[in-house]
PDB file of N, CA and C in Angstrom:
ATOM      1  N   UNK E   1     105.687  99.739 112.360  1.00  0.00           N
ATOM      2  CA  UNK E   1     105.847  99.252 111.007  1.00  0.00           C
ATOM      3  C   UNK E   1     104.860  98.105 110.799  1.00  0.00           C
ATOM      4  N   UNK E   2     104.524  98.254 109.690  1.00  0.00           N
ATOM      5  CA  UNK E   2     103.361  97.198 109.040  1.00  0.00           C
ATOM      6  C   UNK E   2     104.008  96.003 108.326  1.00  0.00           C
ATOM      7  N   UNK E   3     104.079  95.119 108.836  1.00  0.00           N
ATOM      8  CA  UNK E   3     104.607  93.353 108.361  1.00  0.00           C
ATOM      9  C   UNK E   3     103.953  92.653 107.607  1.00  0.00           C
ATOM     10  N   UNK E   4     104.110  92.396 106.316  1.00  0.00           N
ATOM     11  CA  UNK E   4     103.299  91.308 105.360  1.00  0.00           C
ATOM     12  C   UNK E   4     103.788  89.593 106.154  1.00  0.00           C
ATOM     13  N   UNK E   5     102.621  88.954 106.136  1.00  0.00           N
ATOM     14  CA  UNK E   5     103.391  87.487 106.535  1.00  0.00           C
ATOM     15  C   UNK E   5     102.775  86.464 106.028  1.00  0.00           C
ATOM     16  N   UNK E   6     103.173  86.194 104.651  1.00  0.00           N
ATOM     17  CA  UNK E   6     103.092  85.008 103.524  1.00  0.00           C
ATOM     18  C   UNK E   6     102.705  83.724 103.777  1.00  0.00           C
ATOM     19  N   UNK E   7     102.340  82.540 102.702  1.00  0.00           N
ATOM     20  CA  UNK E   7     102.342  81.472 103.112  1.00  0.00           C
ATOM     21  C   UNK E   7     102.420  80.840 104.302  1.00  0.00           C
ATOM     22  N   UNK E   8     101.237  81.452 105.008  1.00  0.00           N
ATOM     23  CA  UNK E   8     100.681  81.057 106.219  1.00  0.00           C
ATOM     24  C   UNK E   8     100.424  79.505 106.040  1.00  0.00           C
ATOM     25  N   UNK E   9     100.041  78.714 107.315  1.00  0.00           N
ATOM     26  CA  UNK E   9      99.519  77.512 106.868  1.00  0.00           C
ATOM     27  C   UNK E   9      98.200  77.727 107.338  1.00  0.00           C
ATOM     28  N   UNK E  10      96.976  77.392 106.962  1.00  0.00           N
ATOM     29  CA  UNK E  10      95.646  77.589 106.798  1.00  0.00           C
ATOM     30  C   UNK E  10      95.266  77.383 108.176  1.00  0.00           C
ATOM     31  N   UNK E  11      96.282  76.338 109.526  1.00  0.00           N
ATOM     32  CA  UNK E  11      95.737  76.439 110.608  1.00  0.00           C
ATOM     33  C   UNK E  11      96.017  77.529 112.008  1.00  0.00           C
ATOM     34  N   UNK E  12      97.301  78.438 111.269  1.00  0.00           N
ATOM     35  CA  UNK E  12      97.766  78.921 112.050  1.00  0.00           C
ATOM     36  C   UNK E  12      96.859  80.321 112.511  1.00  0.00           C
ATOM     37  N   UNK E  13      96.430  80.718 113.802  1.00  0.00           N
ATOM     38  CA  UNK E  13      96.065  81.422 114.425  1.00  0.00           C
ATOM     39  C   UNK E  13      96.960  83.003 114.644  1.00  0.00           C
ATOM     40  N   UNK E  14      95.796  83.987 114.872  1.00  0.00           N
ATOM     41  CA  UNK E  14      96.598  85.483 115.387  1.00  0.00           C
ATOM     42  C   UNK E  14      97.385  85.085 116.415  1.00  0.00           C
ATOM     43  N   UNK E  15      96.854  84.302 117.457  1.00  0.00           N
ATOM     44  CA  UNK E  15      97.812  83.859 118.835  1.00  0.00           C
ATOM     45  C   UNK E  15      99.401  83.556 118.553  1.00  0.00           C
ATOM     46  N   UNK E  16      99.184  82.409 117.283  1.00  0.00           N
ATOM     47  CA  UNK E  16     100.518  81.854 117.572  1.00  0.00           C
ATOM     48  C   UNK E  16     101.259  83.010 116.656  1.00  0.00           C
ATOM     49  N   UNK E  17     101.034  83.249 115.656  1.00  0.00           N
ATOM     50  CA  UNK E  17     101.412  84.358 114.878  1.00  0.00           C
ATOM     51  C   UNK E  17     102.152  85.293 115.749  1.00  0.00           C
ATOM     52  N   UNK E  18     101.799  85.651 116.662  1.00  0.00           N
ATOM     53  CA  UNK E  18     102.073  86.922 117.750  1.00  0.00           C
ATOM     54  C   UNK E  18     102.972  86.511 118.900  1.00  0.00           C
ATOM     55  N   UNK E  19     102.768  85.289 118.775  1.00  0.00           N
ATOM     56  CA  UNK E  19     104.222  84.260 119.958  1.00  0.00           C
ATOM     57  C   UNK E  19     105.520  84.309 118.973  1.00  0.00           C
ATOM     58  N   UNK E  20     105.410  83.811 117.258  1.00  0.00           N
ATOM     59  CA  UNK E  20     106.065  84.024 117.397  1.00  0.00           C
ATOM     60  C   UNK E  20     107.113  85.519 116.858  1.00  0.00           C
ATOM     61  N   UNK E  21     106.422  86.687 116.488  1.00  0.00           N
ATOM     62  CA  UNK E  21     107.184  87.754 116.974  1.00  0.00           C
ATOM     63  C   UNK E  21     107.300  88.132 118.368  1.00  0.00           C
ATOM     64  N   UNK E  22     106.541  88.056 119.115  1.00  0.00           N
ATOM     65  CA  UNK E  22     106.966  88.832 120.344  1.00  0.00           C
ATOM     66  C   UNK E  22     108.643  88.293 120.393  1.00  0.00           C
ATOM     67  N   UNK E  23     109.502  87.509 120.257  1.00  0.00           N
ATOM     68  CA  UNK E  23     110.790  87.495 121.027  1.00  0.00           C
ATOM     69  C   UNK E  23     111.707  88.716 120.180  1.00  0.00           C
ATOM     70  N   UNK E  24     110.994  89.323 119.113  1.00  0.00           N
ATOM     71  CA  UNK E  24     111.816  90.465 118.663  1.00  0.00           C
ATOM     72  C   UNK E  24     111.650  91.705 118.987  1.00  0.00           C
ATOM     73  N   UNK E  25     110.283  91.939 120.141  1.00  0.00           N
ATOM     74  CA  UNK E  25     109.465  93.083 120.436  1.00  0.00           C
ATOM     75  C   UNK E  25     108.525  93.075 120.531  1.00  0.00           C
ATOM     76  N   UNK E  26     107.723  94.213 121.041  1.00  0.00           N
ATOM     77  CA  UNK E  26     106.458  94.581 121.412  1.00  0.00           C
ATOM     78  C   UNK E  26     105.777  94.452 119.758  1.00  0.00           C
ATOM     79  N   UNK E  27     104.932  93.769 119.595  1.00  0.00           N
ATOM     80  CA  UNK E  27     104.043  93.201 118.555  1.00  0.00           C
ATOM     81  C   UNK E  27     102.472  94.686 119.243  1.00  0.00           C
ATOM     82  N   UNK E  28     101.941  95.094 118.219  1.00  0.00           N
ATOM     83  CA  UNK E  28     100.808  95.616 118.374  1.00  0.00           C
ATOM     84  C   UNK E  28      99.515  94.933 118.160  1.00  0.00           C
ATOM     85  N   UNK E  29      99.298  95.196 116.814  1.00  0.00           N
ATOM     86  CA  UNK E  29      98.038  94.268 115.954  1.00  0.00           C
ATOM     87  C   UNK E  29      98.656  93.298 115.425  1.00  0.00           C
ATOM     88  N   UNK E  30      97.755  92.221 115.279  1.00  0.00           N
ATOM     89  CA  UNK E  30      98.216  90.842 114.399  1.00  0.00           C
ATOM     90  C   UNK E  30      96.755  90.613 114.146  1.00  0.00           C
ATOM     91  N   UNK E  31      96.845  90.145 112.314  1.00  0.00           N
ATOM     92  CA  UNK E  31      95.366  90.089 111.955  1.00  0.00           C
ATOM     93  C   UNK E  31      95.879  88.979 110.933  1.00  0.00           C
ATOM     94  N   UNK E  32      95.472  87.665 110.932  1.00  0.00           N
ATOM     95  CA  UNK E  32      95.028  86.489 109.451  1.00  0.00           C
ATOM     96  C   UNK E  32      93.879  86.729 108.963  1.00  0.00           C
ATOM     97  N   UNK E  33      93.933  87.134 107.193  1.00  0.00           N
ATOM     98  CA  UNK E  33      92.695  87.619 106.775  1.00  0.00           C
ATOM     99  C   UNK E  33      92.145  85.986 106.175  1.00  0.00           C
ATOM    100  N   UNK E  34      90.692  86.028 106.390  1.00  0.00           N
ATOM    101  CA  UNK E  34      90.027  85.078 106.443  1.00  0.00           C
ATOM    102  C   UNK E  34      89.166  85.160 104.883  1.00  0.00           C
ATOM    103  N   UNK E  35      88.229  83.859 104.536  1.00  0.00           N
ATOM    104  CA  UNK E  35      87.339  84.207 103.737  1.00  0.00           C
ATOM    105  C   UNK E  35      86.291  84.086 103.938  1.00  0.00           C
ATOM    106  N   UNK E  36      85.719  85.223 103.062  1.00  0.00           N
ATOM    107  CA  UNK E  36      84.334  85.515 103.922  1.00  0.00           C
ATOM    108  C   UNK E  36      82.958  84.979 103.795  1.00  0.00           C
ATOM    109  N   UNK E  37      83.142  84.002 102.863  1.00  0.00           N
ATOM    110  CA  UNK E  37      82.209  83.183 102.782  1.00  0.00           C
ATOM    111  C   UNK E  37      82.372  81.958 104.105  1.00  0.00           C
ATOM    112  N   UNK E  38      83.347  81.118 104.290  1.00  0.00           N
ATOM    113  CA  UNK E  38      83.516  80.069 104.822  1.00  0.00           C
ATOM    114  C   UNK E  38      84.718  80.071 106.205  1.00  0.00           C
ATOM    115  N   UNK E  39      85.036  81.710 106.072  1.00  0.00           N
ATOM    116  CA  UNK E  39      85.727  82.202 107.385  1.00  0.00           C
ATOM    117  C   UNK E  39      87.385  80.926 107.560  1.00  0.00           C
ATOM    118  N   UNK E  40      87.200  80.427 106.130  1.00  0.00           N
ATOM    119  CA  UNK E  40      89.209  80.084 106.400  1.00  0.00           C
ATOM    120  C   UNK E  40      89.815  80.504 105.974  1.00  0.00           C
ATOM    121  N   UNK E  41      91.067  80.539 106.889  1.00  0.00           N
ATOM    122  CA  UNK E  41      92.379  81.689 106.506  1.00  0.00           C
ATOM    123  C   UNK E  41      93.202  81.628 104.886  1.00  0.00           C
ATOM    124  N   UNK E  42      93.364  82.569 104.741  1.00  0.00           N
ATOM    125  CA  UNK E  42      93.403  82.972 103.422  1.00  0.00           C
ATOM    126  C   UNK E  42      94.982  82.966 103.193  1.00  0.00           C
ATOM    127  N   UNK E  43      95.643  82.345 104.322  1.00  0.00           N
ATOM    128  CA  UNK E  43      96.742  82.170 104.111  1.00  0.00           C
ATOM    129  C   UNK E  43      97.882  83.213 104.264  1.00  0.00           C
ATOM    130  N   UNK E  44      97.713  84.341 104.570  1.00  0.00           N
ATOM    131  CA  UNK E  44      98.745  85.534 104.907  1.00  0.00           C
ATOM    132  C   UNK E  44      97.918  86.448 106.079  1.00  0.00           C
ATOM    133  N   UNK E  45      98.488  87.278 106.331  1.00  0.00           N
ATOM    134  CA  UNK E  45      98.379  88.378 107.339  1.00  0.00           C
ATOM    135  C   UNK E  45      99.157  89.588 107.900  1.00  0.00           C
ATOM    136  N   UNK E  46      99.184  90.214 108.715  1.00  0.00           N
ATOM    137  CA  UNK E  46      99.868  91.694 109.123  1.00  0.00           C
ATOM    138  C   UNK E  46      99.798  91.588 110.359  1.00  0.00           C
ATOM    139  N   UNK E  47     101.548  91.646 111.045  1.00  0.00           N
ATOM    140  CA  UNK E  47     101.860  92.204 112.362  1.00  0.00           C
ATOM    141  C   UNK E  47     102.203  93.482 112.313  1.00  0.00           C
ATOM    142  N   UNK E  48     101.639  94.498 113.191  1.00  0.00           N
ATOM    143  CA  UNK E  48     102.316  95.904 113.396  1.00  0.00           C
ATOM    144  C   UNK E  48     102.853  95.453 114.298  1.00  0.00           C
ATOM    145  N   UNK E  49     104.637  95.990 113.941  1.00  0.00           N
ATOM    146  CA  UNK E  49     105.015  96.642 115.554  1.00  0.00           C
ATOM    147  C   UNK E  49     105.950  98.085 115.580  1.00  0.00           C
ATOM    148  N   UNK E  50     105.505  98.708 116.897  1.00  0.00           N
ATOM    149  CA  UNK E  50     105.543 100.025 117.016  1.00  0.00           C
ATOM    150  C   UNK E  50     107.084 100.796 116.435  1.00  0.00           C
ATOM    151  N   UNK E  51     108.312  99.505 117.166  1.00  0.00           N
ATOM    152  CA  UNK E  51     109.572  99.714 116.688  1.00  0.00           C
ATOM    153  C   UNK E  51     110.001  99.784 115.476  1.00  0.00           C
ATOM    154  N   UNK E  52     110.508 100.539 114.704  1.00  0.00           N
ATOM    155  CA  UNK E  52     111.048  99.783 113.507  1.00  0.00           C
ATOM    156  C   UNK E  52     112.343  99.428 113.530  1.00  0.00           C
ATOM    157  N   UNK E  53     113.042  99.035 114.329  1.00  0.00           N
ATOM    158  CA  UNK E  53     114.457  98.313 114.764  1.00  0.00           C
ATOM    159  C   UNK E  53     114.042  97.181 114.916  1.00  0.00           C
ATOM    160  N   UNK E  54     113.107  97.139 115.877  1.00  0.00           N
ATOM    161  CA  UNK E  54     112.546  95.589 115.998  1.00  0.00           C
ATOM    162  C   UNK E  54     111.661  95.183 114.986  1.00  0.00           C
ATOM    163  N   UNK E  55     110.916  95.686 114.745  1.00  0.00           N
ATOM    164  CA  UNK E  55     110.390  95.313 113.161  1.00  0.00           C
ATOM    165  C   UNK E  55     111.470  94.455 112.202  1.00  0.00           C
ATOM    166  N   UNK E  56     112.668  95.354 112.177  1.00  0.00           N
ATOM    167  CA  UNK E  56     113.124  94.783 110.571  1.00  0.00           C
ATOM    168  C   UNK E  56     113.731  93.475 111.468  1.00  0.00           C
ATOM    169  N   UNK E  57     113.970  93.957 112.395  1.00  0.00           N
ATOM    170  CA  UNK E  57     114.865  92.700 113.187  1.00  0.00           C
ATOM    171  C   UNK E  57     114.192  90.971 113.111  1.00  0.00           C
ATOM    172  N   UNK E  58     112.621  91.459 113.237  1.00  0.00           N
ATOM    173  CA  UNK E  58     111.483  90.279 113.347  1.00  0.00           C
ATOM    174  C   UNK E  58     111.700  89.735 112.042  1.00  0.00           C
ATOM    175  N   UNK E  59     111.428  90.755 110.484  1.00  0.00           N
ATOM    176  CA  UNK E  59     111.793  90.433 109.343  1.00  0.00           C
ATOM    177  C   UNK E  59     112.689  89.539 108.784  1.00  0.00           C
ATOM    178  N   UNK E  60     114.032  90.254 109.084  1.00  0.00           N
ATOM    179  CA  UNK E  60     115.546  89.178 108.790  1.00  0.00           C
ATOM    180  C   UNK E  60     115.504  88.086 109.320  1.00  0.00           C
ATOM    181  N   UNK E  61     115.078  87.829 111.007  1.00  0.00           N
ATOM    182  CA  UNK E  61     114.833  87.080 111.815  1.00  0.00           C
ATOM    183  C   UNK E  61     114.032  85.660 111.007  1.00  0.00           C
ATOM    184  N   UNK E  62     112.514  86.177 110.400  1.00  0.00           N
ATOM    185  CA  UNK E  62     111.846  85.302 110.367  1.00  0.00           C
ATOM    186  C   UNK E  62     111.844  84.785 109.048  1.00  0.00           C
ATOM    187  N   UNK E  63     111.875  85.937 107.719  1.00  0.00           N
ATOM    188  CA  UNK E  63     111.549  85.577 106.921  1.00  0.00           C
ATOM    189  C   UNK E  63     112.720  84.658 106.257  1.00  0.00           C
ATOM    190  N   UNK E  64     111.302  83.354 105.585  1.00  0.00           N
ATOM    191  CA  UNK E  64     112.339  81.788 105.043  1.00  0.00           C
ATOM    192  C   UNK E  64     112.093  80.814 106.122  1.00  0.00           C
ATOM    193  N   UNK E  65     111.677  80.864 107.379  1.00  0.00           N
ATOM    194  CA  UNK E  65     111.230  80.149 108.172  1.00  0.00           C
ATOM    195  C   UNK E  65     110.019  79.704 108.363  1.00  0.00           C
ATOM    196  N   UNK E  66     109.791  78.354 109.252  1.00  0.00           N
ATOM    197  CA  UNK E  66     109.120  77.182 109.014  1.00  0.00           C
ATOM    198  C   UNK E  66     107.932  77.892 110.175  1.00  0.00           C
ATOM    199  N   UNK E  67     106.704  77.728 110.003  1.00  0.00           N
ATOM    200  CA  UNK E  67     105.923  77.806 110.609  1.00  0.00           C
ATOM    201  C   UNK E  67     104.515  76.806 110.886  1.00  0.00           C
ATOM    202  N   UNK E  68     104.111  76.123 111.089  1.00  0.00           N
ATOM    203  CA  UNK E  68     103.407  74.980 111.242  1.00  0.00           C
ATOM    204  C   UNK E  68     103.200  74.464 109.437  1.00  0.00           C
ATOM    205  N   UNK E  69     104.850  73.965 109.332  1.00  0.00           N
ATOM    206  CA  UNK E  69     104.835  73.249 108.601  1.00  0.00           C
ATOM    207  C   UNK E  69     105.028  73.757 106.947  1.00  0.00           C
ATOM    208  N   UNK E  70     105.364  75.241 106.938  1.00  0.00           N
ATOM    209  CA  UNK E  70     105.289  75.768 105.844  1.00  0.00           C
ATOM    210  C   UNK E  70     106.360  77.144 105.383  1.00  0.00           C
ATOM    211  N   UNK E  71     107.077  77.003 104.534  1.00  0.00           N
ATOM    212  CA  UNK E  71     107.967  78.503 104.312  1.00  0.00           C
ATOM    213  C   UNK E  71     107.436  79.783 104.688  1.00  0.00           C
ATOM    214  N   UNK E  72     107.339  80.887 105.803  1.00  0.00           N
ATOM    215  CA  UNK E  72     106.837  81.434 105.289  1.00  0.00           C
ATOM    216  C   UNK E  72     107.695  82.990 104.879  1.00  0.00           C
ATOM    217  N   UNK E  73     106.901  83.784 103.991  1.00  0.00           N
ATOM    218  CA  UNK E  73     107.709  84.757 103.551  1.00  0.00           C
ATOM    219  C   UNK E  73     107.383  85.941 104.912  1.00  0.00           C
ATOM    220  N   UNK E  74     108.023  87.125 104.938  1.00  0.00           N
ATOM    221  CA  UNK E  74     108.148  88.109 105.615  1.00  0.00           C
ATOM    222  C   UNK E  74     108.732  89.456 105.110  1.00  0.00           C
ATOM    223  N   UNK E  75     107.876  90.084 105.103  1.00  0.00           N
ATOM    224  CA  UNK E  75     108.573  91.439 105.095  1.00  0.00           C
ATOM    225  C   UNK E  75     107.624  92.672 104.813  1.00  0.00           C
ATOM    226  N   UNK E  76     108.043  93.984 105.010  1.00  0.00           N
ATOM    227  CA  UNK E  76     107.384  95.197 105.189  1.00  0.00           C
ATOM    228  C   UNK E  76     106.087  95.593 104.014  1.00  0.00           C
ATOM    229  N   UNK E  77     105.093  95.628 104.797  1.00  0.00           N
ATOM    230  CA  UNK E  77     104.099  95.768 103.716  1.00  0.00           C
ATOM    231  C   UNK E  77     104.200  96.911 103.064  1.00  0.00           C
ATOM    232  N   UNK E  78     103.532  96.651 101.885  1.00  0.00           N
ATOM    233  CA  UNK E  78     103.703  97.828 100.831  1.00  0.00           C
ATOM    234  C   UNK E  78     102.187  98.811 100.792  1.00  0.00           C
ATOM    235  N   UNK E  79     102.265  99.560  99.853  1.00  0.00           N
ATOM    236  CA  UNK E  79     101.020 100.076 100.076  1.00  0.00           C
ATOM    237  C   UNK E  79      99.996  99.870  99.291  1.00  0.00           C
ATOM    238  N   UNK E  80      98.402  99.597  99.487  1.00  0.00           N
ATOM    239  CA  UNK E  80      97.921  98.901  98.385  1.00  0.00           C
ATOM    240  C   UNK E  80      97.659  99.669  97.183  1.00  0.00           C
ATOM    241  N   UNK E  81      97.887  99.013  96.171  1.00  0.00           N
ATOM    242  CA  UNK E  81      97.549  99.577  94.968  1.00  0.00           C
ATOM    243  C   UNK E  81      96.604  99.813  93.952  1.00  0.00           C
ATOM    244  N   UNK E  82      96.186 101.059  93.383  1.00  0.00           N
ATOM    245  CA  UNK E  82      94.671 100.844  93.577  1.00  0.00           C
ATOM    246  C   UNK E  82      94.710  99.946  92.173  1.00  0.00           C
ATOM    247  N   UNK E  83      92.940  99.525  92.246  1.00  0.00           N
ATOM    248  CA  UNK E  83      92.562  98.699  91.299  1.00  0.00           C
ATOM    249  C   UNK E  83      92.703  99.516  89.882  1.00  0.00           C
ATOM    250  N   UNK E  84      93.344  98.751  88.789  1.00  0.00           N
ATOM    251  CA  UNK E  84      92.594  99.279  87.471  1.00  0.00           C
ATOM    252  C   UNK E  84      91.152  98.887  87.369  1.00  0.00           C
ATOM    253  N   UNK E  85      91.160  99.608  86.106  1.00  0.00           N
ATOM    254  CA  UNK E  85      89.145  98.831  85.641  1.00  0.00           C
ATOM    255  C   UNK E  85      88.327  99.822  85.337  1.00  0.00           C
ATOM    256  N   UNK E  86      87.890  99.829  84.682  1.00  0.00           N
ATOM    257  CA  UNK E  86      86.533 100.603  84.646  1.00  0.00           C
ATOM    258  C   UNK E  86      85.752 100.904  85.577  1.00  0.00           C
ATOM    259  N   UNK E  87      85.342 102.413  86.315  1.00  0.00           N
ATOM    260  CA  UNK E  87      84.753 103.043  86.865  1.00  0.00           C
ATOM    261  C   UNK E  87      83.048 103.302  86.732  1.00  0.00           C
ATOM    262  N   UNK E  88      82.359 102.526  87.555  1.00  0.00           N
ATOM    263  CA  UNK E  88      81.246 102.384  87.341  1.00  0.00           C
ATOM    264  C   UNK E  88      80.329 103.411  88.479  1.00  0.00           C
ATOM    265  N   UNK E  89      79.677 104.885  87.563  1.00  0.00           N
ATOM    266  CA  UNK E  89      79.275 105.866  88.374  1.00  0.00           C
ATOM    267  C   UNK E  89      77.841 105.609  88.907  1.00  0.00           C
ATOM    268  N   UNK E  90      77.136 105.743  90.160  1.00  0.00           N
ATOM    269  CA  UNK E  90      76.002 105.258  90.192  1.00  0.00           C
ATOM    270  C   UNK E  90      74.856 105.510  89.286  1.00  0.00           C
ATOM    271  N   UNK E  91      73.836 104.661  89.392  1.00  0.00           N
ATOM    272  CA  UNK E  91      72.646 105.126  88.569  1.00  0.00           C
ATOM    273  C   UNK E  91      71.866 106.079  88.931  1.00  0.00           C
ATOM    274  N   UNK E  92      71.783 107.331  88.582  1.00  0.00           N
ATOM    275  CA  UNK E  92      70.431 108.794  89.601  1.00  0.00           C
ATOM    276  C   UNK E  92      69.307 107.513  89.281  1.00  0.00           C
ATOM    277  N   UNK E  93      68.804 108.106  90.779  1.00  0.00           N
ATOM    278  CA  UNK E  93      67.396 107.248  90.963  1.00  0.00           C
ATOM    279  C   UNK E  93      66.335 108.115  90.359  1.00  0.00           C
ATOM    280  N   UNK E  94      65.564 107.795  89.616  1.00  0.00           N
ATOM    281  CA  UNK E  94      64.633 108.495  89.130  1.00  0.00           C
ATOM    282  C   UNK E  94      63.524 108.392  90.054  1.00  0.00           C
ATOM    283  N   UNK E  95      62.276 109.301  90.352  1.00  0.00           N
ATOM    284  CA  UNK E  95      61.411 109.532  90.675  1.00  0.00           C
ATOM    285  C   UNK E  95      60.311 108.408  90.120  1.00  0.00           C
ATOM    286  N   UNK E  96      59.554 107.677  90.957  1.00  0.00           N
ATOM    287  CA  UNK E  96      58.265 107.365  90.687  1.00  0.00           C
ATOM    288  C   UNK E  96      56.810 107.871  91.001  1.00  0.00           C
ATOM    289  N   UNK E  97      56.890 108.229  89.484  1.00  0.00           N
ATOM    290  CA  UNK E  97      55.366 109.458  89.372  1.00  0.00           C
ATOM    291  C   UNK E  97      54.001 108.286  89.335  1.00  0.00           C
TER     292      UNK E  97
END
């Protein structure tokens, strides 16, 4: 199962992130998405873990709790949704004669 994990605090690391689910289970991936200009955390991220017993368990467990200093939220990611907007088809490259 795929874990949304909210209001990160900007210093917290995949490491500690992953300490603290492991006491609910085998944790897989753990990723804090960053920005990509200046590579700081963007404040949320995604634990997989393989169980989903232990998954929701990590969920109830965590989410509303304090993590270096900050609420954070928890729970099962959703799926992304695509963008509205206007569809912009490429330009055919024309030939230079």
């Amino acid at each position: 199962m795929r874990i949304f994990v909210g209001n990160l605090a900007y210093t917290t690391t995949d490491a500690e992130l992953r300490q603290v689910f492991e006491p609910y289970g085998a944790v897989g991936h753990v990723i804090i998405y960053t920005e990509r200009d200046t590579g700081r955390s963007r404040g949320f991220g995604f634990v997989e873990m393989p169980d989903a017993t232990e998954a929701q368990a990590a969920i109830d467990g965590l989410n509303g709790t304090r993590l270096g200093g900050r609420t954070i939220n928890v729970s099962e990611a959703r799926q992304r949704e695509a963008r509205g907007g206007p569809q912009h088809p490429r330009q055919e490259q024309r030939p230079r004669w």
